[in-house]
Coordinates of C-alpha atoms in Angstrom, one line a residue:
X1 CA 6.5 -8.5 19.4
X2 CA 6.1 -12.0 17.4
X3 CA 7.8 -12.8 15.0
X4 CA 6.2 -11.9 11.5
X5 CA 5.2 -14.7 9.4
X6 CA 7.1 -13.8 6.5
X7 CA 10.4 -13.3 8.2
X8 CA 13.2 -14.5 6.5
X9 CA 11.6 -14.5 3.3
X10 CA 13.7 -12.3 0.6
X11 CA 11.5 -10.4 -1.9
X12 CA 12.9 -8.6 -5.0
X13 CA 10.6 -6.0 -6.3
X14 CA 11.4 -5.2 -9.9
X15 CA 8.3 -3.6 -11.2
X16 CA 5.9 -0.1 -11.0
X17 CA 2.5 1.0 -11.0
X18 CA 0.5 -0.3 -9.3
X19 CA -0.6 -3.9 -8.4
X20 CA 2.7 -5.6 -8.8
X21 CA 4.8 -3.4 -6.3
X22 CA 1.5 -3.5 -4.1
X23 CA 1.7 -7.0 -4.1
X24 CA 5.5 -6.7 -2.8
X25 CA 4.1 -3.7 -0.2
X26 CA 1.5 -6.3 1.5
X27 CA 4.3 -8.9 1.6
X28 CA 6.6 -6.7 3.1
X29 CA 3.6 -5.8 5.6
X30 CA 4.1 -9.2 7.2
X31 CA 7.5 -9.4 7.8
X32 CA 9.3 -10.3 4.4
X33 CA 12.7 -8.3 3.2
X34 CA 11.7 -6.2 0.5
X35 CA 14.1 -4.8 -2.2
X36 CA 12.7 -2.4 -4.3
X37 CA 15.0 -1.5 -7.6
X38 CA 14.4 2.0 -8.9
X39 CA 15.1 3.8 -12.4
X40 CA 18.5 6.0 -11.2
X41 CA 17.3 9.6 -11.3
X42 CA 13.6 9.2 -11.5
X43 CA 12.4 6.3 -9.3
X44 CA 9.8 4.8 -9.4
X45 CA 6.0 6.8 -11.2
X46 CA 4.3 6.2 -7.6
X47 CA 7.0 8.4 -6.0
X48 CA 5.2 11.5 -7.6
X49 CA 7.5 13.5 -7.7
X50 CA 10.1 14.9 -10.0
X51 CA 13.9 13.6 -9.6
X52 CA 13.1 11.0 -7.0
X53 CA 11.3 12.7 -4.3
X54 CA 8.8 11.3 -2.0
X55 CA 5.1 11.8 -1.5
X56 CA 2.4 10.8 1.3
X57 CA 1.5 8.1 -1.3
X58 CA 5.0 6.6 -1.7
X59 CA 5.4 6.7 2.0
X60 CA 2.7 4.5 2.6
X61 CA 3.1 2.1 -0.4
X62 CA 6.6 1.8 -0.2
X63 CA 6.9 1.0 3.1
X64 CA 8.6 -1.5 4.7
X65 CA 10.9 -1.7 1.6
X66 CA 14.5 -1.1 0.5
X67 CA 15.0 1.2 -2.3
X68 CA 18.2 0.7 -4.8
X69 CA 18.8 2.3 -8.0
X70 CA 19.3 -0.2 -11.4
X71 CA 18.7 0.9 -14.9
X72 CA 17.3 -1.7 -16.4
X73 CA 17.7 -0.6 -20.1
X74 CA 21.1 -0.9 -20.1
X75 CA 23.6 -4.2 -20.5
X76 CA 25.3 -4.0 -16.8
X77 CA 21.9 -3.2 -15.4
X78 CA 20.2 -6.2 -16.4
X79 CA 23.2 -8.2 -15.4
X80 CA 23.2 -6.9 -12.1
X81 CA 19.3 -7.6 -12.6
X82 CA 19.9 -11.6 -12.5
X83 CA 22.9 -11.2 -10.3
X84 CA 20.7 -10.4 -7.7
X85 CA 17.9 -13.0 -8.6
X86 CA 19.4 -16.1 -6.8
X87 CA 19.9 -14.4 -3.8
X88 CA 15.9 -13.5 -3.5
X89 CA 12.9 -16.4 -2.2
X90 CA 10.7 -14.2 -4.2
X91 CA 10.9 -12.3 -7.7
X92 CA 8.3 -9.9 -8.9
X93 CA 8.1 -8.2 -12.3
X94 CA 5.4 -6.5 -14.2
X95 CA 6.9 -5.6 -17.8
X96 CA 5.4 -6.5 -20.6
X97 CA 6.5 -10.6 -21.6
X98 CA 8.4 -9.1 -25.0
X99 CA 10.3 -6.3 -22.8
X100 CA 11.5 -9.2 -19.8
X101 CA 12.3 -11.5 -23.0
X102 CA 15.0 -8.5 -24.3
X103 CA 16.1 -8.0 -20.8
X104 CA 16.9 -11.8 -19.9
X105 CA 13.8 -11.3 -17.3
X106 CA 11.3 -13.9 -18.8
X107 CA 10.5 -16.7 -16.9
X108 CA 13.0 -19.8 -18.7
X109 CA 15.9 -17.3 -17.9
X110 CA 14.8 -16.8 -14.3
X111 CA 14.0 -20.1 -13.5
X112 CA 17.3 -21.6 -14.4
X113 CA 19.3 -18.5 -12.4
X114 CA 17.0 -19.4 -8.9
X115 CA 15.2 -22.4 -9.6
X116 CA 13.6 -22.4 -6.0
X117 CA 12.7 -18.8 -6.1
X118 CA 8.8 -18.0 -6.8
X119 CA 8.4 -16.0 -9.7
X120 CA 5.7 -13.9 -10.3
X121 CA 4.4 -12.2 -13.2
X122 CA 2.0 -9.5 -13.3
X123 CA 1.3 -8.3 -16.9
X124 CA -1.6 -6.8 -18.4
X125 CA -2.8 -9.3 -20.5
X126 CA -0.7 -12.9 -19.1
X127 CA 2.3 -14.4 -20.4
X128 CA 0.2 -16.3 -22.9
X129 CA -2.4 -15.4 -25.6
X130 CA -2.6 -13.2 -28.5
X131 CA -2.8 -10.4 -26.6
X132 CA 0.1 -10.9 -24.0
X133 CA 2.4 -8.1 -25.5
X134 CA -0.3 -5.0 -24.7
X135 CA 0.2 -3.3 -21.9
X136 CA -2.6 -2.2 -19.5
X137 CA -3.0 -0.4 -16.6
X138 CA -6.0 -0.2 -13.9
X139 CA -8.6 2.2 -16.4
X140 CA -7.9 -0.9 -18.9
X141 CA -7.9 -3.5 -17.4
X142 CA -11.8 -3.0 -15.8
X143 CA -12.5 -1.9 -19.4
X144 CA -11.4 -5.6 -20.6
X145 CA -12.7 -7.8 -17.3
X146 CA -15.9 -6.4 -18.1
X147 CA -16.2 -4.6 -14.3
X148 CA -17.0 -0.8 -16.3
X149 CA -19.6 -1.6 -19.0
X150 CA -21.5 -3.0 -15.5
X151 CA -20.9 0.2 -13.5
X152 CA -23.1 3.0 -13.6
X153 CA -26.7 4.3 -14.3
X154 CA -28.8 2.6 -17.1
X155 CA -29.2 5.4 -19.1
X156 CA -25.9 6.7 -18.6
X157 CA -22.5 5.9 -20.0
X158 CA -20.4 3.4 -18.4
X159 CA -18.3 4.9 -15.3
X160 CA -14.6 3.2 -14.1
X161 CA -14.3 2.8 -9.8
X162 CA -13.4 5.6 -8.2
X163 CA -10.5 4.1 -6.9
X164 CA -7.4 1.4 -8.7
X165 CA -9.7 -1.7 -7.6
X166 CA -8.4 -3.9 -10.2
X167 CA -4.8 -2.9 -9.0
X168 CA -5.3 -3.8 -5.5
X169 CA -7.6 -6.5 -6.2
X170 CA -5.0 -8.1 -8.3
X171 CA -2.3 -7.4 -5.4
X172 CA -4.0 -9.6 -3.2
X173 CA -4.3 -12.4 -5.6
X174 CA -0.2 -11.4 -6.4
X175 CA 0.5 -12.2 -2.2
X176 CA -1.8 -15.1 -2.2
X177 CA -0.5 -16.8 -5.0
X178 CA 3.3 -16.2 -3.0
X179 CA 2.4 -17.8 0.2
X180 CA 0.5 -20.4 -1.8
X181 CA 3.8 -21.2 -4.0
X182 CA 6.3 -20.8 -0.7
X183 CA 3.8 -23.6 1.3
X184 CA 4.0 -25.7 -1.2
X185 CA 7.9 -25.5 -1.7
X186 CA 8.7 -25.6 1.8
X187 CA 6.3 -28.2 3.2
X188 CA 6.0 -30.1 0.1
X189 CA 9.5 -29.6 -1.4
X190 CA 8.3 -28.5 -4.6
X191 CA 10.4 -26.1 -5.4
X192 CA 10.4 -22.7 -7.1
X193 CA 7.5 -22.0 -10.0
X194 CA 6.0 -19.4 -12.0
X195 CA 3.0 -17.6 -11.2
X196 CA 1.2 -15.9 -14.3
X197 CA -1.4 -13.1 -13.2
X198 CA -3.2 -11.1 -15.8
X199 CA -4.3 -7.9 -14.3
X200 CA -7.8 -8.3 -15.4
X201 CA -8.5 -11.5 -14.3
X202 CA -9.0 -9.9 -10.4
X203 CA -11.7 -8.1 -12.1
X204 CA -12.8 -10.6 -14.3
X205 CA -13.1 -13.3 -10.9
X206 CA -15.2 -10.9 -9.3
X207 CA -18.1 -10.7 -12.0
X208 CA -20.2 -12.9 -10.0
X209 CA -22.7 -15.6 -12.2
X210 CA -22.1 -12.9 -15.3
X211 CA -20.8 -15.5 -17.6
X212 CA -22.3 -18.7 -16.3
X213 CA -26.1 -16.1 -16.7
X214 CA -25.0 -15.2 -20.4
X215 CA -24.0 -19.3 -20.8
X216 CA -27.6 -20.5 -20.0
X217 CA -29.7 -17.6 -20.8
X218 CA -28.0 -15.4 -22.9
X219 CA -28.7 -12.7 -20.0
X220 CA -26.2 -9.9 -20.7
X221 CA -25.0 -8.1 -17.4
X222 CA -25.7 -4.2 -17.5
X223 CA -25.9 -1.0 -15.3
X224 CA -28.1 -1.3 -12.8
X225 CA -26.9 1.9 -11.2
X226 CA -27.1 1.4 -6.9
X227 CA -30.2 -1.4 -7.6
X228 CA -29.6 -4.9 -7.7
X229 CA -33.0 -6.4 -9.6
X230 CA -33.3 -9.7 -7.8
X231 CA -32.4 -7.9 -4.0
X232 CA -34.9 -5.7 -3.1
X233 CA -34.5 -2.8 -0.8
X234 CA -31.0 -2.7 -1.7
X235 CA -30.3 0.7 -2.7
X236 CA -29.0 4.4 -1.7
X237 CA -31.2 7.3 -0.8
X238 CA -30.9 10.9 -0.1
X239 CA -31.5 12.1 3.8
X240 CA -32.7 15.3 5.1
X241 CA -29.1 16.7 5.4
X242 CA -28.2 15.8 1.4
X243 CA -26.4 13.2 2.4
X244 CA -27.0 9.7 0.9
X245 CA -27.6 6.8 2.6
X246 CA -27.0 3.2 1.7
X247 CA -29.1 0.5 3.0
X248 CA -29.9 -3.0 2.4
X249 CA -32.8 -5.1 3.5
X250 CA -33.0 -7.7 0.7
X251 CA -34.1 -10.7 2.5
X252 CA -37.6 -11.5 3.9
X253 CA -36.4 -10.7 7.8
X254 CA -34.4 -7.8 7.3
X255 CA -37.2 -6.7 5.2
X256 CA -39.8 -7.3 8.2
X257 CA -37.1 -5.6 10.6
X258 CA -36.9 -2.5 8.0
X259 CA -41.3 -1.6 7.9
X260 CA -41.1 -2.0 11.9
X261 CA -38.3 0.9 12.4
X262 CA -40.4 2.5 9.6
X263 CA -43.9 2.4 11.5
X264 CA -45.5 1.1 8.2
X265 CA -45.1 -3.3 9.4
X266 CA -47.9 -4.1 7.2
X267 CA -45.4 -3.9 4.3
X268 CA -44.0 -7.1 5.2
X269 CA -47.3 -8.8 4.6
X270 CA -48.6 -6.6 1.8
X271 CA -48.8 -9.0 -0.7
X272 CA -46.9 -6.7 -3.4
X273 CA -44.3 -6.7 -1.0
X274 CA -44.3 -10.0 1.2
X275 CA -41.9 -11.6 -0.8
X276 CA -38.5 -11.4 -2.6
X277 CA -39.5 -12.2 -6.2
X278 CA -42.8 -9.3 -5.7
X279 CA -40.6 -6.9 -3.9
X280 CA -38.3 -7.2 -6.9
X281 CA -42.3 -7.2 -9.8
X282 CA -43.1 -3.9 -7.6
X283 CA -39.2 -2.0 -7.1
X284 CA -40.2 1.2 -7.8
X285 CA -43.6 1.8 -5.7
X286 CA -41.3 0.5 -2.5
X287 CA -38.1 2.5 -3.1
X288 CA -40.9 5.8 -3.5
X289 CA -42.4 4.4 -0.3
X290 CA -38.4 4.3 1.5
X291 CA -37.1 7.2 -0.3
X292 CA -39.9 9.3 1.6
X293 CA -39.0 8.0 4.8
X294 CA -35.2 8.6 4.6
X295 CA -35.9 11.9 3.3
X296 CA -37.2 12.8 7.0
X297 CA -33.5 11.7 8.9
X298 CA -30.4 12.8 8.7
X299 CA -27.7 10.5 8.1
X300 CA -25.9 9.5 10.7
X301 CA -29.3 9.2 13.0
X302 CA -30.7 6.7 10.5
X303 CA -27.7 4.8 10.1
X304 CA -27.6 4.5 13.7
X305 CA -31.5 4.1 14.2
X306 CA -31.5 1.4 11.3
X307 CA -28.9 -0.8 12.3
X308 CA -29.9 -0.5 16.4
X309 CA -32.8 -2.3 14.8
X310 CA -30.6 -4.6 13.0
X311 CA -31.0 -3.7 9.2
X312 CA -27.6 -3.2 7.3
X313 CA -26.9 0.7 6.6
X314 CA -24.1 3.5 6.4
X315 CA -24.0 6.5 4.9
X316 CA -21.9 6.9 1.8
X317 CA -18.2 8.3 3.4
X318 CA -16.1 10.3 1.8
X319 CA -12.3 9.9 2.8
X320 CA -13.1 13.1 5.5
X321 CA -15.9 11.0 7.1
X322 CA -13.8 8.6 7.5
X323 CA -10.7 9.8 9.1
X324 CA -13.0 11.1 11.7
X325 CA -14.8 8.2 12.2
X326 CA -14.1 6.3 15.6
X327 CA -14.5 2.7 14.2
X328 CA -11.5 3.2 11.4
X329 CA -9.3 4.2 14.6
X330 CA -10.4 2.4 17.4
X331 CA -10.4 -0.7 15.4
X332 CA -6.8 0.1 13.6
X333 CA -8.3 0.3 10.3
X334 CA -6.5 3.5 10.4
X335 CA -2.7 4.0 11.9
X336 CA -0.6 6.7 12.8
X337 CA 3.1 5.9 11.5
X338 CA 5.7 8.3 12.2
X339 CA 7.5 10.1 8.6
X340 CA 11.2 12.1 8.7
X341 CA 9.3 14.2 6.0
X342 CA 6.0 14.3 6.9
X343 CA 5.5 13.9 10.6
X344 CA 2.3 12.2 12.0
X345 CA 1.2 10.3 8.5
X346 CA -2.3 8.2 8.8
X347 CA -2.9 5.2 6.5
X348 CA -4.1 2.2 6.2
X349 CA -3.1 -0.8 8.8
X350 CA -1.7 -3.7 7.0
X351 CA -4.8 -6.0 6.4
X352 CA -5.9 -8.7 6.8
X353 CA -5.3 -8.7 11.2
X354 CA -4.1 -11.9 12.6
X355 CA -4.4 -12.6 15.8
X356 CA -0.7 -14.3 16.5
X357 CA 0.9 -12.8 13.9
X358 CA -0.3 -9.2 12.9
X359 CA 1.4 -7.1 9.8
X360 CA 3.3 -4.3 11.0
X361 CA 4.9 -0.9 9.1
X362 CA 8.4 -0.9 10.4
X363 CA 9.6 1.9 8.0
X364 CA 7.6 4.1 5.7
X365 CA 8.7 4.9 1.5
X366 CA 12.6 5.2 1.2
X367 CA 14.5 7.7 -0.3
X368 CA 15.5 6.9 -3.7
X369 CA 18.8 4.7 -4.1
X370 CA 18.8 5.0 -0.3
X371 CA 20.0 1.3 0.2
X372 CA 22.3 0.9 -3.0
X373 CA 25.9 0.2 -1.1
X374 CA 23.9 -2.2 1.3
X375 CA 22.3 -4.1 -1.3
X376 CA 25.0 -4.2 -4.1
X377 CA 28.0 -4.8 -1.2
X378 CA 25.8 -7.2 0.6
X379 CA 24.4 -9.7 -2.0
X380 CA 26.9 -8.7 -5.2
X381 CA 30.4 -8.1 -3.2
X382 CA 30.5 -4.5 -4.7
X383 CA 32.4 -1.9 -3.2
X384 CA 32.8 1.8 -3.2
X385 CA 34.7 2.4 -6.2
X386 CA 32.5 -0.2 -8.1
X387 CA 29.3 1.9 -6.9
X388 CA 31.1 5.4 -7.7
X389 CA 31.9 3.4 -11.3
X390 CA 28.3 2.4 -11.7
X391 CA 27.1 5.7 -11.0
X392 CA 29.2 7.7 -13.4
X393 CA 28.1 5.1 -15.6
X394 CA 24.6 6.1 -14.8
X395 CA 23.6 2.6 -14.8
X396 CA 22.3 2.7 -10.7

């Protein structure tokens, strides 16, 4: 197997829930050393489990990590805290700015302890700004980027995703922003730096034209539910097995390509309809026209028959559909990683696939503490009679 592209890069995972550790899990994915420090007793919320178990969810986002134990509340714990700094390439942190002040975890303290080490701090609200000491998980921060008064039906109260977007979404601006930082200091010599990530500004970068719109028009952004005005057909409809189906034929071809698989081709030249800006003046008498067609297929034989014809569509999975689905596995969208606890466990391949150097899950969520006398003898010269100390002491 290659070597992964990360190898030899050190990453010290000091945080919890959710996009911070993430951004350490997708890291580790590609080959860098992950050390995960854990409350003693407890571990960490996405464990799931009282005292320090494991769940399917901390196998897969723990994996390919080290777990140690270090209570950072306490004196000796946050001295053992920026003991372990300098030895790291990487640090990242996710506690609010005035908690990693107390702790001697803020930035200035950091960067003088490992001034070539990338630093990076995912907070709620940023390191900066009136509102940097709130604290904010996934629910809040949509609420703030603006992603949930957007999402939903018009006449309906605003709904949150389904699933921690902002979380993940952030996570993968977390790992960009390290291999960004590590180019530049090892091609450019530019040493270590600070990376400041507000969890809602994933959301808030992925709102489109919203704010430029509101600049020049004073056009506020609403729910729309599954229409988009100025893309028309772009929408999801029920089939004959009550099973919705989401398709999109926004543009003038697709559009063409969409009435010939229908039978009804003089729709494309209907003058109500020839167009983008008149599909979009006459929405609803076309989505009445589509919604009766659908309504005579199932699914999965419209999905297929529209996009044999080349017009956009799937039917809306659920997370059954799609761990029988032969794409997900034939692809490796989906793997099969072997668990001590719980056998044959599926989950999601490390993303995105490179063609040299693909990710790789080498190990799946560790038990809690599991690497403490490796770590602490390893990188702090502790030995067993320090480690029985520190754990009577209850501070790993």
């Amino acid at each position: 197997m290659a070597t992964l592209p990360l190898a030899g890069i050190r990453v010290l995972d000091l945080s919890t829930v959710l996009a911070a550790p993430v951004t350490a899990t997708f890291l580790g994915d590609f080959g860098a050393e992950v050390i995960k420090v854990e409350e003693p007793g407890h571990g960490d919320f996405t464990r799931g489990g009282a005292g320090g178990g494991r769940t399917p969810y901390w196998a897969q986002e723990a994996r390919n990590k080290k777990s140690v134990t270090l209570d950072l509340r306490t004196a000796r714990g946050q001295e053992m805290a920026r003991g372990l700094v300098p030895h790291f390439d990487v640090v990242i942190t996710n506690y609010r700015p005035s908690t990693l002040e107390k702790w001697g975890l803020d930035p200035d303290s950091l960067s003088v302890l490992a001034p070539d080490a990338i630093l990076v701090y995912v907070t709620g609200y940023g390191l900066t700004g009136p509102y940097r000491d709130r604290g904010s998980f996934d629910r809040i921060a949509s609420a703030f980027a603006g992603l949930t008064h957007v999402t939903g039906d018009p006449d309906r109260p605003p709904v949150r995703s389904g699933y921690s977007t902002i979380d993940y979404m952030a996570a993968y601006l977390g790992a960009f922003s390290v291999v960004t930082a590590l180019y530049h200091r090892d091609t450019a010599g530019g040493g270590g730096q600070v990376v400041d990530l507000a969890l809602y500004e994933a959301g808030f970068r992925a709102s489109e034209d919203a704010l430029a719109a509101y600049a020049t028009t004073g056009r506020v952004r609403e729910r729309l539910g599954n229409r988009n005005p100025l893309i028309v057909p772009a929408s999801d409809f029920t089939t004959a097995d009550g099973r919705r189906l989401s398709l999109h034929a926004g543009t003038d071809p697709l559009f063409r390509r969409l009435t010939a698989v229908m039978g009804r081709p003089e729709l494309a030249d209907a003058p109500e309809y020839a167009t983008r800006l008149a599909r979009s003046e006459h929405a609803d008498g076309l989505y009445a026209i589509i919604a009766e067609w659908v309504a005579g297929h199932t699914a999965d034989d419209l999905a297929r028959l529209l996009n044999d014809a080349g017009v956009p569509a799937s039917p809306l999975m659920s997370i059954a559909d799609i761990a029988a689905d032969p794409h997900y596995r034939e692809r490796g969208s989906v793997v099969q990683v072997e668990d001590a606890e719980f056998g044959e466990l599926p989950m999601p391949a490390p993303f995105p696939r490179l063609s040299r150097t693909p990710g790789s899950i080498r190990s799946t969520g560790p038990a809690l503490g599991e690497h403490n006398a490796e770590v602490y003898r390893d990188l702090l010269g502790l030995g067993p009679s320090d480690l029985a100390a520190l754990r009577a002491g209850g501070v790993i």
